[in-house]
Amino acid sequence: MSRPLAFVRSVPDSFARALTGVAPGSAIDVALAREQHQQYIACLAGGGFGIERLDTPFDFPDGPFIEDVAVLLIGTLVSTRPGVPSRRGEVTGVGEALAARFELRSIDPPGTLEGGDVLQLGGRIYAGRSSRTNDDGIRQLAKITADLGIETVPVQVRDTLHLKSVVTALDAETLIAAPGHFNPEVFGKFRILWVEGEGEINTLRLPDGNVLVPSSKHAVQEVVAADGYGVVTVDVSEFEKADGGLTCLSLRTNDG
Ligand code: CIR
């Protein structure tokens, strides 16, 4: 079987001006962000992803967060419509770069949807209703996924950026999550490992079964390791300053 792919972009100079809701601390160090991005890519490659860089010209501050502008389903790429206008220009370049390999669908006005709100699990899609993703965006996504035989389930998200800022999958049966941001009943058939007191939780399951965790998230690392998973850590401090985690820095063909 061929390796799953992870599509990534690069870190532009303008990344220093990326959107953030985090209280201002130190400024983003773009050179350090580029080093961390390389380390992140090395972790994905080491864990079994084939890496493809989409070197389409762009200068969008939030461009490295490629996950938000497209959703990959079986053979189909859904170009999203970000909830913030400053990110909408990122969408076309990614869609065009991948047009030869995927059937293209799109989320159209008045819908908004960001890939960070789309969690693919066990043949279903859980779509976060957040400050970035609205009901119409979820309705459009549900129609597209229904054409592919996939059910989309809305999940109300509160007090965080995206659904996947607070819940990600460790394997086909297990989730890791931060409490207080969504009603867990919606994930009734899954086992949830809860981690309190460490803010956002965004892990990335690697094809080799190990789990990539930010080096800043010590409690998450402990919970994941205690449950028997191999833990790989990477420092993404500069992306965390822009509300980013691990899944948002790549677009993967094996989600779901
Ligand atoms: C934004 O506010 O859109 C970016 N600064 C962060 C996006 C993070 N994306 C994600 O978690 N999927």
Short mmCIF file of C-alpha atoms and ligand atoms in Angstrom, two decimals:
data_model
loop_
_atom_site.label_atom_id
_atom_site.label_comp_id
_atom_site.label_asym_id
_atom_site.label_seq_id
_atom_site.Cartn_x
_atom_site.Cartn_y
_atom_site.Cartn_z
CA MET A 1 0.00 0.00 0.00
CA SER A 2 1.34 3.46 -0.83
CA ARG A 3 2.32 5.81 1.96
CA PRO A 4 -0.15 8.47 3.07
CA LEU A 5 0.85 11.94 1.97
CA ALA A 6 1.16 15.14 3.96
CA PHE A 7 0.99 18.37 1.97
CA VAL A 8 2.75 21.31 3.56
CA ARG A 9 3.43 24.93 2.67
CA SER A 10 6.32 27.12 3.74
CA VAL A 11 6.62 29.92 6.29
CA PRO A 12 6.49 33.40 4.71
CA ASP A 13 8.15 36.52 6.16
CA SER A 14 4.64 37.79 6.88
CA PHE A 15 4.11 34.92 9.35
CA ALA A 16 5.20 37.48 11.96
CA ARG A 17 1.72 39.01 11.46
CA ALA A 18 -0.27 35.78 11.71
CA LEU A 19 -3.64 36.01 13.46
CA THR A 20 -3.61 35.32 17.17
CA GLY A 21 -6.04 35.33 20.05
CA VAL A 22 -3.28 34.47 22.53
CA ALA A 23 -2.35 37.23 24.99
CA PRO A 24 0.67 39.07 23.56
CA GLY A 25 3.88 37.53 24.82
CA SER A 26 7.06 37.58 22.80
CA ALA A 27 6.81 38.29 19.08
CA ILE A 28 6.88 35.46 16.56
CA ASP A 29 10.45 34.63 15.53
CA VAL A 30 10.04 33.77 11.83
CA ALA A 31 13.51 32.23 11.47
CA LEU A 32 12.81 29.95 14.44
CA ALA A 33 9.36 29.16 13.02
CA ARG A 34 11.06 27.99 9.80
CA GLU A 35 13.39 25.71 11.77
CA GLN A 36 10.47 24.30 13.76
CA HIS A 37 8.53 23.78 10.53
CA GLN A 38 11.43 21.73 9.16
CA GLN A 39 11.53 19.67 12.36
CA TYR A 40 7.79 19.12 12.12
CA ILE A 41 8.13 17.93 8.52
CA ALA A 42 10.98 15.62 9.56
CA CYS A 43 8.73 14.09 12.26
CA LEU A 44 5.96 13.49 9.72
CA ALA A 45 8.41 11.88 7.31
CA GLY A 46 9.97 9.80 10.10
CA GLY A 47 6.51 8.59 11.13
CA GLY A 48 5.66 7.35 7.65
CA PHE A 49 4.19 10.23 5.66
CA GLY A 50 5.39 11.06 2.18
CA ILE A 51 5.91 14.83 2.14
CA GLU A 52 4.82 17.10 -0.67
CA ARG A 53 5.52 20.81 -0.55
CA LEU A 54 3.05 23.05 -2.30
CA ASP A 55 5.35 25.76 -3.46
CA THR A 56 2.67 27.86 -5.08
CA PRO A 57 3.55 31.53 -4.67
CA PHE A 58 1.86 33.03 -1.68
CA ASP A 59 2.38 35.58 0.98
CA PHE A 60 -0.43 35.03 3.40
CA PRO A 61 0.58 35.37 7.06
CA ASP A 62 -1.45 32.30 8.09
CA GLY A 63 -0.55 30.27 4.98
CA PRO A 64 1.45 27.58 6.87
CA PHE A 65 -1.83 26.48 8.50
CA ILE A 66 -2.79 24.65 5.32
CA GLU A 67 -5.26 22.31 7.03
CA ASP A 68 -7.82 25.10 7.33
CA VAL A 69 -8.22 25.78 3.61
CA ALA A 70 -9.03 22.30 2.33
CA VAL A 71 -10.67 19.07 3.46
CA LEU A 72 -9.44 15.87 1.82
CA LEU A 73 -12.01 13.11 1.45
CA ILE A 74 -11.75 9.97 -0.66
CA GLY A 75 -10.53 11.36 -4.01
CA THR A 76 -12.19 14.72 -3.34
CA LEU A 77 -10.77 18.03 -2.14
CA VAL A 78 -13.21 20.47 -0.60
CA SER A 79 -11.92 24.02 -0.85
CA THR A 80 -13.11 25.71 2.30
CA ARG A 81 -14.22 29.27 2.93
CA PRO A 82 -12.41 30.49 6.05
CA GLY A 83 -14.40 32.39 8.61
CA VAL A 84 -11.89 35.23 8.58
CA PRO A 85 -11.67 37.20 5.31
CA SER A 86 -7.88 37.60 5.61
CA ARG A 87 -7.47 33.85 5.06
CA ARG A 88 -9.76 33.43 2.05
CA GLY A 89 -6.99 34.21 -0.45
CA GLU A 90 -5.09 31.10 0.70
CA VAL A 91 -7.71 28.73 -0.67
CA THR A 92 -7.26 29.01 -4.43
CA GLY A 93 -3.54 28.21 -4.51
CA VAL A 94 -3.98 24.95 -2.62
CA GLY A 95 -6.98 23.87 -4.72
CA GLU A 96 -5.14 24.65 -7.96
CA ALA A 97 -1.98 22.86 -6.85
CA LEU A 98 -3.96 19.67 -6.17
CA ALA A 99 -6.59 19.94 -8.93
CA ALA A 100 -4.99 17.25 -11.06
CA ARG A 101 -5.26 14.67 -8.26
CA PHE A 102 -8.61 15.36 -6.65
CA GLU A 103 -12.11 16.19 -7.74
CA LEU A 104 -12.65 19.74 -6.49
CA ARG A 105 -15.70 20.84 -4.52
CA SER A 106 -16.12 24.06 -2.59
CA ILE A 107 -17.85 25.77 0.29
CA ASP A 108 -19.62 28.84 -1.04
CA PRO A 109 -21.06 32.01 0.57
CA PRO A 110 -22.69 32.44 2.98
CA GLY A 111 -21.08 29.27 4.30
CA THR A 112 -17.83 29.38 6.23
CA LEU A 113 -15.78 26.33 7.15
CA GLU A 114 -12.20 25.79 8.30
CA GLY A 115 -10.44 22.43 8.17
CA GLY A 116 -9.46 22.76 11.82
CA ASP A 117 -13.12 22.13 12.58
CA VAL A 118 -13.28 18.90 10.58
CA LEU A 119 -12.47 15.72 12.46
CA GLN A 120 -12.69 12.55 10.36
CA LEU A 121 -13.26 9.49 12.48
CA GLY A 122 -14.46 5.98 11.84
CA GLY A 123 -16.08 6.74 8.49
CA ARG A 124 -17.88 9.83 9.83
CA ILE A 125 -17.10 13.51 9.87
CA TYR A 126 -17.52 15.58 12.99
CA ALA A 127 -17.79 19.25 12.04
CA GLY A 128 -17.27 21.88 14.71
CA ARG A 129 -19.64 24.85 14.77
CA SER A 130 -17.22 27.52 15.93
CA SER A 131 -16.41 31.20 15.51
CA ARG A 132 -14.91 30.21 12.10
CA THR A 133 -17.37 27.57 10.85
CA ASN A 134 -21.08 28.31 10.54
CA ASP A 135 -24.23 26.23 10.05
CA ASP A 136 -24.34 26.87 6.33
CA GLY A 137 -20.73 25.71 5.91
CA ILE A 138 -21.53 22.51 7.81
CA ARG A 139 -24.70 22.00 5.75
CA GLN A 140 -22.71 22.33 2.50
CA LEU A 141 -20.02 19.96 3.76
CA ALA A 142 -22.70 17.45 4.81
CA LYS A 143 -24.16 17.52 1.29
CA ILE A 144 -20.75 16.91 -0.28
CA THR A 145 -19.93 14.09 2.12
CA ALA A 146 -23.39 12.52 1.68
CA ASP A 147 -22.61 12.23 -2.05
CA LEU A 148 -19.61 10.14 -0.96
CA GLY A 149 -21.63 8.06 1.50
CA ILE A 150 -20.15 9.80 4.55
CA GLU A 151 -22.30 11.20 7.37
CA THR A 152 -21.42 14.61 8.83
CA VAL A 153 -22.26 15.27 12.47
CA PRO A 154 -22.27 18.88 13.78
CA VAL A 155 -20.55 19.54 17.12
CA GLN A 156 -20.98 22.81 19.00
CA VAL A 157 -17.55 24.13 20.06
CA ARG A 158 -16.96 26.80 22.69
CA ASP A 159 -14.07 28.80 24.13
CA THR A 160 -11.46 27.68 21.63
CA LEU A 161 -10.53 28.30 17.99
CA HIS A 162 -11.43 25.00 16.32
CA LEU A 163 -12.88 21.58 17.18
CA LYS A 164 -9.47 19.99 16.63
CA SER A 165 -7.89 22.53 19.00
CA VAL A 166 -9.50 20.46 21.78
CA VAL A 167 -10.08 16.94 20.45
CA THR A 168 -7.99 14.72 18.18
CA ALA A 169 -7.79 10.98 17.50
CA LEU A 170 -5.07 8.69 18.80
CA ASP A 171 -6.41 5.71 16.86
CA ALA A 172 -9.68 4.48 15.38
CA GLU A 173 -11.30 4.04 18.81
CA THR A 174 -9.58 6.60 21.04
CA LEU A 175 -9.72 10.37 21.33
CA ILE A 176 -7.73 12.78 23.46
CA ALA A 177 -9.50 15.93 24.54
CA ALA A 178 -9.64 18.94 26.83
CA PRO A 179 -12.86 19.12 28.89
CA GLY A 180 -15.38 21.95 28.75
CA HIS A 181 -15.37 22.77 25.05
CA PHE A 182 -17.98 20.38 23.59
CA ASN A 183 -20.60 17.87 24.69
CA PRO A 184 -18.81 14.50 24.75
CA GLU A 185 -22.05 12.58 24.16
CA VAL A 186 -21.62 13.20 20.45
CA PHE A 187 -18.53 10.96 20.57
CA GLY A 188 -20.44 8.28 22.51
CA LYS A 189 -18.84 5.23 20.92
CA PHE A 190 -15.25 6.44 21.38
CA ARG A 191 -12.99 6.19 24.40
CA ILE A 192 -11.85 9.67 25.44
CA LEU A 193 -8.64 10.40 27.35
CA TRP A 194 -9.21 13.74 29.07
CA VAL A 195 -6.36 16.11 29.84
CA GLU A 196 -7.15 19.01 32.16
CA GLY A 197 -5.21 22.18 32.77
CA GLU A 198 -3.03 22.25 29.70
CA GLY A 199 -5.15 24.37 27.39
CA GLU A 200 -5.49 23.28 23.80
CA ILE A 201 -4.83 19.66 22.88
CA ASN A 202 -3.87 18.97 19.31
CA THR A 203 -1.99 15.74 18.68
CA LEU A 204 -1.23 14.15 15.34
CA ARG A 205 -1.36 10.41 14.84
CA LEU A 206 1.49 9.21 12.63
CA PRO A 207 1.14 6.34 10.14
CA ASP A 208 3.55 4.21 12.22
CA GLY A 209 1.16 4.39 15.21
CA ASN A 210 3.20 6.87 17.24
CA VAL A 211 1.63 10.14 18.31
CA LEU A 212 3.19 13.53 17.65
CA VAL A 213 2.72 15.92 20.60
CA PRO A 214 3.97 19.51 21.05
CA SER A 215 6.97 19.60 23.40
CA SER A 216 5.16 22.28 25.45
CA LYS A 217 2.35 19.84 26.38
CA HIS A 218 3.83 17.74 29.18
CA ALA A 219 0.53 16.46 30.60
CA VAL A 220 -0.61 15.39 27.13
CA GLN A 221 2.67 13.52 26.59
CA GLU A 222 2.21 11.71 29.91
CA VAL A 223 -1.39 10.70 29.23
CA VAL A 224 -0.57 9.47 25.72
CA ALA A 225 2.49 7.51 26.88
CA ALA A 226 0.61 6.02 29.88
CA ASP A 227 -1.97 4.63 27.47
CA GLY A 228 0.75 2.75 25.62
CA TYR A 229 1.39 4.92 22.58
CA GLY A 230 4.86 5.89 21.45
CA VAL A 231 5.26 9.66 21.83
CA VAL A 232 7.25 11.85 19.46
CA THR A 233 7.64 15.49 20.46
CA VAL A 234 8.30 18.59 18.42
CA ASP A 235 8.70 22.20 19.49
CA VAL A 236 6.13 24.40 17.74
CA SER A 237 6.33 27.39 20.09
CA GLU A 238 6.24 29.96 17.27
CA PHE A 239 3.09 28.40 15.79
CA GLU A 240 1.46 28.20 19.22
CA LYS A 241 1.87 31.98 19.43
CA ALA A 242 -0.47 32.11 16.41
CA ASP A 243 -2.99 29.63 17.91
CA GLY A 244 -1.61 26.80 15.79
CA GLY A 245 -1.08 23.19 16.75
CA LEU A 246 0.14 20.16 14.84
CA THR A 247 -2.67 19.08 12.55
CA CYS A 248 -3.09 22.57 11.13
CA LEU A 249 0.41 22.58 9.62
CA SER A 250 -0.35 19.83 7.09
CA LEU A 251 -3.09 18.41 4.91
CA ARG A 252 -3.08 14.62 5.08
CA THR A 253 -4.50 11.93 2.81
CA ASN A 254 -5.07 9.46 5.68
CA ASP A 255 -7.41 11.50 7.88
CA GLY A 256 -10.49 9.51 8.73
C1 CIR B 1 -5.78 31.49 12.53
O1 CIR B 1 -6.18 32.22 13.44
O2 CIR B 1 -6.48 31.20 11.58
C2 CIR B 1 -4.35 30.98 12.58
N1 CIR B 1 -3.53 31.96 13.23
C3 CIR B 1 -4.27 29.67 13.33
C4 CIR B 1 -4.95 28.54 12.60
C5 CIR B 1 -4.78 27.25 13.32
N2 CIR B 1 -5.41 26.21 12.58
C6 CIR B 1 -5.78 25.06 13.10
O3 CIR B 1 -5.66 24.82 14.29
N3 CIR B 1 -6.35 24.16 12.28
#
